[in-house]
């Protein structure tokens, strides 16, 4: 480290430490709807000499003086849009705006505004090397109600990313390029992840293509082990630097990078010439730990970096769309932030008192028996059931036959292909499971093959329409259990088959997990 750099860091640390003191005092006396007025994350980064150049959140202001919109939603009933703003300057999201506007219909998050004043907003990602599942290859947008939380007692919503969802800005202003220094932090749901590529937030290629080692610098969160990984089973906070998720200096395994799964997880990646770091912490209490702080990885192509300055959320640099995760807030800075500045940012996150609320689709407990009721307005008395090996929806009532009730009752099993997901065994026909074949659902006996296990495994998540639970196919993760003309399928939104029709897709893939007709 040069003496000059050293002096700059020491001055920054002193400034940040002073701000933390002010923040802690403010937090102790804070009771109202607005947050501590001048000590929000981007105020702290600015005080540290590393200002935010992009600031995204659907839950709160990231500057004490910010009083603009946080995000925009679009409702399916008439395609109208509405900005969701703040309860007060520097405060928390006004979720009531969304709730009123989206009542009785489905809303998607169309824009996540940039609070930095640089218009580095995030919108629907275009297709890249990999096309998205939407029309013309764009990625899907997040369902606005899918990640409810409270923040300092106020209702708010995060950005719930499932495979196929992605946000991007390939034409930014002021974001680091080349080997320029930058810092990135984000607050994620540490319990919502997978091993797909790649739940990223940060700096990426401006053409949505893999442009080679060092053309990205993002935070990655999940348990992908294709490239790097850390200690324990994962998930890990790593850096996606393109063609590699790095957990530290070594390309593959770095023992100092721990498994972290706090419900609210603060994650940090920062980089400057031949120097970078990974840090993380519990967004509900305590401070940050550093799992790597050193020179660039032991692999050619990452020093110097070749950052391009696009911003993405929920996808890989080449628009890989296999990942899931939840985002609440995050920024990119100009300059390499000091640890002290980041520690004070972590203090504002803890002071915001993030709390879970509602369901994220995890109402299916292995061993229990359930019935799955359609929620589309046409069909709210119909249940997913089998008739022989065919899987359909039928009206079931208390006067239905015992056979019909049993055929509409499913024993929830730990996912045959993935224990983080579930499988459904027929209550009436032991050893027979709900599975898809050629994208249609059937009831078949488990034949013990890996293909059967994959075809019979579904991953629950919050209902796509904002109610109930949606069930993603484990081996076709952009396809969800859907009823269409009363027949069961796994359907993608707007895909090539008739049953992939976009009309009513969100409603048709949202199921009310109900008390079983046959317990
Ligand atoms: O670096 C991991 C991934 O590799 C990147 O996100 C993607 O662009 C490429 O497939």
Short mmCIF file of C-alpha atoms in Angstrom, two decimals, residues 194-490:
data_model
loop_
_atom_site.label_atom_id
_atom_site.label_comp_id
_atom_site.label_asym_id
_atom_site.label_seq_id
_atom_site.Cartn_x
_atom_site.Cartn_y
_atom_site.Cartn_z
CA UNK A 194 -29.87 -22.24 -5.40
CA UNK A 195 -26.91 -23.63 -7.28
CA UNK A 196 -27.89 -22.20 -10.65
CA UNK A 197 -25.88 -19.54 -12.42
CA UNK A 198 -25.91 -16.86 -11.12
CA UNK A 199 -27.67 -14.74 -8.50
CA UNK A 200 -25.47 -11.67 -8.99
CA UNK A 201 -25.69 -7.97 -8.19
CA UNK A 202 -23.06 -5.63 -9.51
CA UNK A 203 -20.89 -4.66 -12.46
CA UNK A 204 -21.11 -6.66 -15.70
CA UNK A 205 -20.71 -6.63 -19.47
CA UNK A 206 -22.56 -3.99 -21.46
CA UNK A 207 -23.55 -6.46 -24.21
CA UNK A 208 -24.94 -9.25 -21.97
CA UNK A 209 -22.22 -11.59 -23.30
CA UNK A 210 -19.29 -13.36 -21.67
CA UNK A 211 -16.44 -11.06 -22.72
CA UNK A 212 -13.75 -12.94 -20.85
CA UNK A 213 -12.08 -13.13 -17.46
CA UNK A 214 -12.30 -9.92 -15.47
CA UNK A 215 -15.16 -8.34 -17.40
CA UNK A 216 -17.47 -8.57 -14.37
CA UNK A 217 -17.24 -7.67 -10.69
CA UNK A 218 -20.41 -8.61 -8.82
CA UNK A 219 -21.56 -10.09 -5.56
CA UNK A 220 -22.71 -13.69 -6.08
CA UNK A 221 -24.85 -15.52 -3.53
CA UNK A 222 -25.78 -19.20 -3.66
CA UNK A 223 -24.37 -22.72 -3.49
CA UNK A 224 -23.04 -23.11 -7.01
CA UNK A 225 -19.83 -25.17 -6.99
CA UNK A 226 -19.08 -25.21 -10.71
CA UNK A 227 -16.35 -22.61 -10.22
CA UNK A 228 -15.38 -21.70 -6.66
CA UNK A 229 -16.84 -22.50 -3.24
CA UNK A 230 -16.05 -22.12 0.43
CA UNK A 231 -16.33 -24.04 3.68
CA UNK A 232 -19.36 -26.16 4.56
CA UNK A 233 -22.30 -26.95 2.31
CA UNK A 234 -23.00 -23.35 1.19
CA UNK A 235 -24.50 -20.99 0.34
CA UNK A 236 -21.54 -18.64 0.08
CA UNK A 237 -20.99 -14.99 -0.72
CA UNK A 238 -18.54 -15.00 -3.62
CA UNK A 239 -17.45 -12.63 -6.39
CA UNK A 240 -18.56 -13.29 -9.96
CA UNK A 241 -15.60 -11.96 -11.94
CA UNK A 242 -16.72 -13.69 -15.18
CA UNK A 243 -15.89 -17.29 -15.98
CA UNK A 244 -15.52 -17.79 -12.28
CA UNK A 245 -17.26 -17.41 -8.94
CA UNK A 246 -14.37 -16.67 -6.60
CA UNK A 247 -14.43 -17.37 -2.87
CA UNK A 248 -10.91 -16.01 -2.38
CA UNK A 249 -7.46 -16.22 -3.92
CA UNK A 250 -7.69 -19.81 -5.18
CA UNK A 251 -9.86 -20.63 -8.17
CA UNK A 252 -11.75 -23.47 -6.46
CA UNK A 253 -11.74 -23.83 -2.68
CA UNK A 254 -11.03 -21.20 -0.07
CA UNK A 255 -11.47 -22.47 3.47
CA UNK A 256 -11.90 -18.99 4.95
CA UNK A 257 -15.11 -18.35 3.03
CA UNK A 258 -17.88 -19.59 5.34
CA UNK A 259 -21.37 -20.88 4.64
CA UNK A 260 -23.68 -17.95 5.47
CA UNK A 261 -27.46 -18.10 5.50
CA UNK A 262 -28.76 -15.30 7.72
CA UNK A 263 -32.38 -14.53 6.86
CA UNK A 264 -31.17 -11.02 6.07
CA UNK A 265 -27.65 -11.26 4.74
CA UNK A 266 -25.38 -8.28 4.15
CA UNK A 267 -22.96 -9.14 1.34
CA UNK A 268 -20.01 -7.12 0.07
CA UNK A 269 -17.53 -7.39 -2.79
CA UNK A 270 -15.07 -4.58 -3.52
CA UNK A 271 -12.10 -4.25 -5.81
CA UNK A 272 -9.24 -1.97 -6.82
CA UNK A 273 -6.00 -2.58 -8.74
CA UNK A 274 -4.69 -6.01 -7.70
CA UNK A 275 -6.69 -5.91 -4.49
CA UNK A 276 -10.20 -7.08 -3.59
CA UNK A 277 -12.26 -8.31 -0.68
CA UNK A 278 -15.39 -10.27 0.28
CA UNK A 279 -17.28 -9.39 3.46
CA UNK A 280 -20.63 -10.44 4.94
CA UNK A 281 -22.75 -10.22 8.05
CA UNK A 282 -26.15 -10.70 9.65
CA UNK A 283 -28.40 -7.87 8.50
CA UNK A 284 -30.36 -8.10 11.76
CA UNK A 285 -27.51 -7.84 14.27
CA UNK A 286 -23.79 -7.50 14.74
CA UNK A 287 -21.06 -6.48 12.38
CA UNK A 288 -19.32 -7.70 9.25
CA UNK A 289 -16.69 -10.40 8.84
CA UNK A 290 -14.06 -10.41 6.13
CA UNK A 291 -13.63 -13.74 4.35
CA UNK A 292 -11.07 -12.51 1.83
CA UNK A 293 -8.89 -9.40 1.62
CA UNK A 294 -5.91 -9.64 -0.70
CA UNK A 295 -4.58 -9.67 -4.22
CA UNK A 296 -6.56 -10.69 -7.29
CA UNK A 297 -7.17 -14.44 -7.85
CA UNK A 298 -4.52 -16.93 -8.78
CA UNK A 299 -5.86 -17.23 -12.33
CA UNK A 300 -4.85 -15.39 -15.50
CA UNK A 301 -7.08 -12.61 -16.74
CA UNK A 302 -8.27 -11.02 -13.50
CA UNK A 303 -5.43 -8.53 -12.98
CA UNK A 304 -5.90 -5.92 -14.24
CA UNK A 305 -9.68 -6.13 -14.32
CA UNK A 306 -11.61 -5.23 -17.46
CA UNK A 307 -14.88 -4.09 -15.95
CA UNK A 308 -17.44 -2.77 -18.44
CA UNK A 309 -19.81 -0.90 -16.13
CA UNK A 310 -23.23 -2.43 -16.81
CA UNK A 311 -25.32 -3.28 -13.74
CA UNK A 312 -27.28 -6.50 -13.31
CA UNK A 313 -29.43 -8.20 -10.70
CA UNK A 314 -30.37 -11.89 -10.49
CA UNK A 315 -28.52 -13.19 -13.55
CA UNK A 316 -25.03 -13.99 -14.83
CA UNK A 317 -23.04 -11.70 -17.09
CA UNK A 318 -24.08 -13.60 -20.22
CA UNK A 319 -27.71 -13.58 -19.05
CA UNK A 320 -27.50 -17.02 -17.48
CA UNK A 321 -30.94 -17.32 -15.90
CA UNK A 322 -30.67 -20.35 -13.62
CA UNK A 323 -30.55 -18.62 -10.26
CA UNK A 324 -32.90 -17.68 -7.47
CA UNK A 325 -32.56 -15.21 -4.62
CA UNK A 326 -34.11 -12.13 -3.02
CA UNK A 327 -32.77 -8.57 -3.07
CA UNK A 328 -33.80 -5.74 -0.74
CA UNK A 329 -31.18 -3.01 -1.19
CA UNK A 330 -27.72 -2.45 -2.63
CA UNK A 331 -25.32 0.07 -4.12
CA UNK A 332 -22.28 0.42 -6.32
CA UNK A 333 -19.72 3.04 -5.33
CA UNK A 334 -16.99 4.98 -7.05
CA UNK A 335 -13.76 4.23 -5.19
CA UNK A 336 -12.78 1.40 -2.86
CA UNK A 337 -14.72 1.85 0.39
CA UNK A 338 -12.97 1.41 3.70
CA UNK A 339 -14.01 -1.38 6.03
CA UNK A 340 -15.01 1.31 8.52
CA UNK A 341 -17.43 2.89 6.05
CA UNK A 342 -18.97 -0.51 5.34
CA UNK A 343 -19.24 -1.24 9.06
CA UNK A 344 -21.26 1.94 9.48
CA UNK A 345 -23.47 0.96 6.51
CA UNK A 346 -24.06 -2.40 8.21
CA UNK A 347 -25.12 -0.47 11.34
CA UNK A 348 -27.82 1.34 9.32
CA UNK A 349 -29.10 -2.00 8.00
CA UNK A 350 -29.34 -3.42 11.53
CA UNK A 351 -30.97 -0.19 12.74
CA UNK A 352 -33.60 -0.54 10.00
CA UNK A 353 -34.88 -3.66 11.82
CA UNK A 354 -35.64 -5.87 8.84
CA UNK A 355 -38.05 -8.67 9.79
CA UNK A 356 -39.60 -11.50 7.78
CA UNK A 357 -43.32 -11.44 7.22
CA UNK A 358 -45.75 -13.67 5.38
CA UNK A 359 -44.88 -16.77 3.43
CA UNK A 360 -42.29 -17.29 0.75
CA UNK A 361 -43.97 -20.44 -0.48
CA UNK A 362 -42.51 -22.74 2.13
CA UNK A 363 -45.83 -24.09 3.46
CA UNK A 364 -45.22 -27.64 2.26
CA UNK A 365 -43.79 -29.81 5.02
CA UNK A 366 -42.56 -33.31 4.12
CA UNK A 367 -44.77 -35.91 5.81
CA UNK A 368 -47.88 -33.75 5.75
CA UNK A 369 -50.83 -34.38 3.41
CA UNK A 370 -52.31 -31.51 1.42
CA UNK A 371 -54.75 -30.73 -1.34
CA UNK A 372 -53.81 -28.18 -3.99
CA UNK A 373 -56.64 -25.85 -4.92
CA UNK A 374 -56.59 -23.74 -8.08
CA UNK A 375 -56.76 -20.00 -7.43
CA UNK A 376 -57.73 -18.73 -10.91
CA UNK A 377 -61.15 -17.07 -10.66
CA UNK A 378 -62.73 -19.69 -12.99
CA UNK A 379 -61.64 -22.58 -10.91
CA UNK A 380 -61.44 -21.98 -7.20
CA UNK A 381 -63.42 -25.14 -6.37
CA UNK A 382 -61.12 -27.35 -8.45
CA UNK A 383 -58.24 -29.38 -6.99
CA UNK A 384 -55.23 -31.02 -8.60
CA UNK A 385 -56.00 -34.74 -8.70
CA UNK A 386 -55.34 -37.86 -10.70
CA UNK A 387 -57.66 -40.12 -12.56
CA UNK A 388 -55.64 -43.23 -13.24
CA UNK A 389 -52.36 -41.84 -14.50
CA UNK A 390 -53.88 -38.62 -15.88
CA UNK A 391 -53.49 -35.47 -13.80
CA UNK A 392 -56.29 -32.94 -14.01
CA UNK A 393 -58.18 -30.45 -11.88
CA UNK A 394 -61.69 -31.41 -10.75
CA UNK A 395 -64.30 -29.96 -8.47
CA UNK A 396 -64.16 -31.72 -5.11
CA UNK A 397 -66.74 -31.13 -2.38
CA UNK A 398 -67.58 -32.73 0.93
CA UNK A 399 -70.02 -35.00 -0.88
CA UNK A 400 -67.42 -36.28 -3.36
CA UNK A 401 -66.61 -39.99 -3.18
CA UNK A 402 -63.82 -41.23 -0.95
CA UNK A 403 -61.88 -42.19 -4.09
CA UNK A 404 -62.17 -38.70 -5.56
CA UNK A 405 -61.15 -37.12 -2.27
CA UNK A 406 -58.13 -39.41 -1.98
CA UNK A 407 -57.13 -38.75 -5.57
CA UNK A 408 -57.07 -35.05 -4.73
CA UNK A 409 -54.86 -35.57 -1.65
CA UNK A 410 -51.08 -35.65 -1.82
CA UNK A 411 -48.49 -36.72 0.70
CA UNK A 412 -45.68 -34.18 0.66
CA UNK A 413 -42.31 -35.91 0.40
CA UNK A 414 -38.83 -34.48 0.54
CA UNK A 415 -37.92 -33.82 -3.11
CA UNK A 416 -36.80 -37.08 -4.74
CA UNK A 417 -34.08 -35.22 -6.67
CA UNK A 418 -33.43 -32.33 -4.28
CA UNK A 419 -34.23 -32.31 -0.58
CA UNK A 420 -34.66 -28.51 -0.65
CA UNK A 421 -37.76 -29.10 -2.82
CA UNK A 422 -40.71 -31.50 -2.59
CA UNK A 423 -42.38 -34.42 -4.35
CA UNK A 424 -46.06 -35.39 -4.18
CA UNK A 425 -47.04 -38.99 -3.55
CA UNK A 426 -50.65 -39.99 -4.21
CA UNK A 427 -52.62 -40.56 -1.03
CA UNK A 428 -54.56 -43.33 -2.78
CA UNK A 429 -51.79 -44.99 -4.77
CA UNK A 430 -48.77 -45.51 -2.61
CA UNK A 431 -45.39 -45.29 -4.39
CA UNK A 432 -46.90 -43.27 -7.25
CA UNK A 433 -45.82 -39.66 -7.68
CA UNK A 434 -46.81 -36.58 -9.59
CA UNK A 435 -44.30 -36.22 -12.41
CA UNK A 436 -44.07 -34.48 -15.78
CA UNK A 437 -43.36 -36.07 -19.14
CA UNK A 438 -43.26 -33.96 -22.32
CA UNK A 439 -44.32 -31.08 -20.02
CA UNK A 440 -47.61 -32.77 -19.07
CA UNK A 441 -48.31 -34.05 -15.56
CA UNK A 442 -48.96 -37.73 -14.86
CA UNK A 443 -49.16 -40.02 -11.88
CA UNK A 444 -46.55 -42.77 -12.25
CA UNK A 445 -44.81 -45.30 -10.03
CA UNK A 446 -41.30 -44.31 -9.02
CA UNK A 447 -39.12 -46.38 -11.37
CA UNK A 448 -35.95 -45.53 -9.45
CA UNK A 449 -34.29 -43.61 -12.29
CA UNK A 450 -32.62 -40.23 -11.92
CA UNK A 451 -34.91 -38.91 -14.65
CA UNK A 452 -38.01 -39.94 -12.73
CA UNK A 453 -36.70 -38.34 -9.56
CA UNK A 454 -36.02 -35.08 -11.39
CA UNK A 455 -39.37 -35.14 -13.21
CA UNK A 456 -41.13 -35.69 -9.88
CA UNK A 457 -39.44 -32.88 -7.95
CA UNK A 458 -40.91 -29.40 -7.59
CA UNK A 459 -39.57 -26.36 -5.78
CA UNK A 460 -42.15 -24.29 -3.88
CA UNK A 461 -42.05 -20.54 -3.92
CA UNK A 462 -44.42 -17.69 -3.22
CA UNK A 463 -47.42 -17.78 -5.55
CA UNK A 464 -46.67 -16.01 -8.81
CA UNK A 465 -49.97 -14.16 -8.67
CA UNK A 466 -49.27 -12.93 -5.16
CA UNK A 467 -51.36 -15.62 -3.50
CA UNK A 468 -50.66 -19.21 -2.57
CA UNK A 469 -47.70 -21.25 -3.71
CA UNK A 470 -46.12 -21.88 -7.10
CA UNK A 471 -44.23 -25.08 -7.84
CA UNK A 472 -41.25 -24.87 -10.17
CA UNK A 473 -40.11 -27.99 -11.96
CA UNK A 474 -36.73 -28.98 -10.57
CA UNK A 475 -35.28 -29.90 -13.99
CA UNK A 476 -37.10 -27.18 -15.99
CA UNK A 477 -36.97 -24.33 -13.48
CA UNK A 478 -38.76 -21.76 -15.63
CA UNK A 479 -41.77 -24.15 -15.86
CA UNK A 480 -44.37 -24.32 -13.09
CA UNK A 481 -47.24 -26.67 -12.31
CA UNK A 482 -50.18 -25.18 -14.15
CA UNK A 483 -53.76 -26.10 -14.95
CA UNK A 484 -54.83 -25.32 -18.48
CA UNK A 485 -58.24 -26.44 -19.76
CA UNK A 486 -58.36 -28.37 -16.47
CA UNK A 487 -55.33 -30.51 -17.37
CA UNK A 488 -52.06 -30.45 -15.43
CA UNK A 489 -48.84 -29.28 -17.11
CA UNK A 490 -45.53 -27.67 -16.32
#
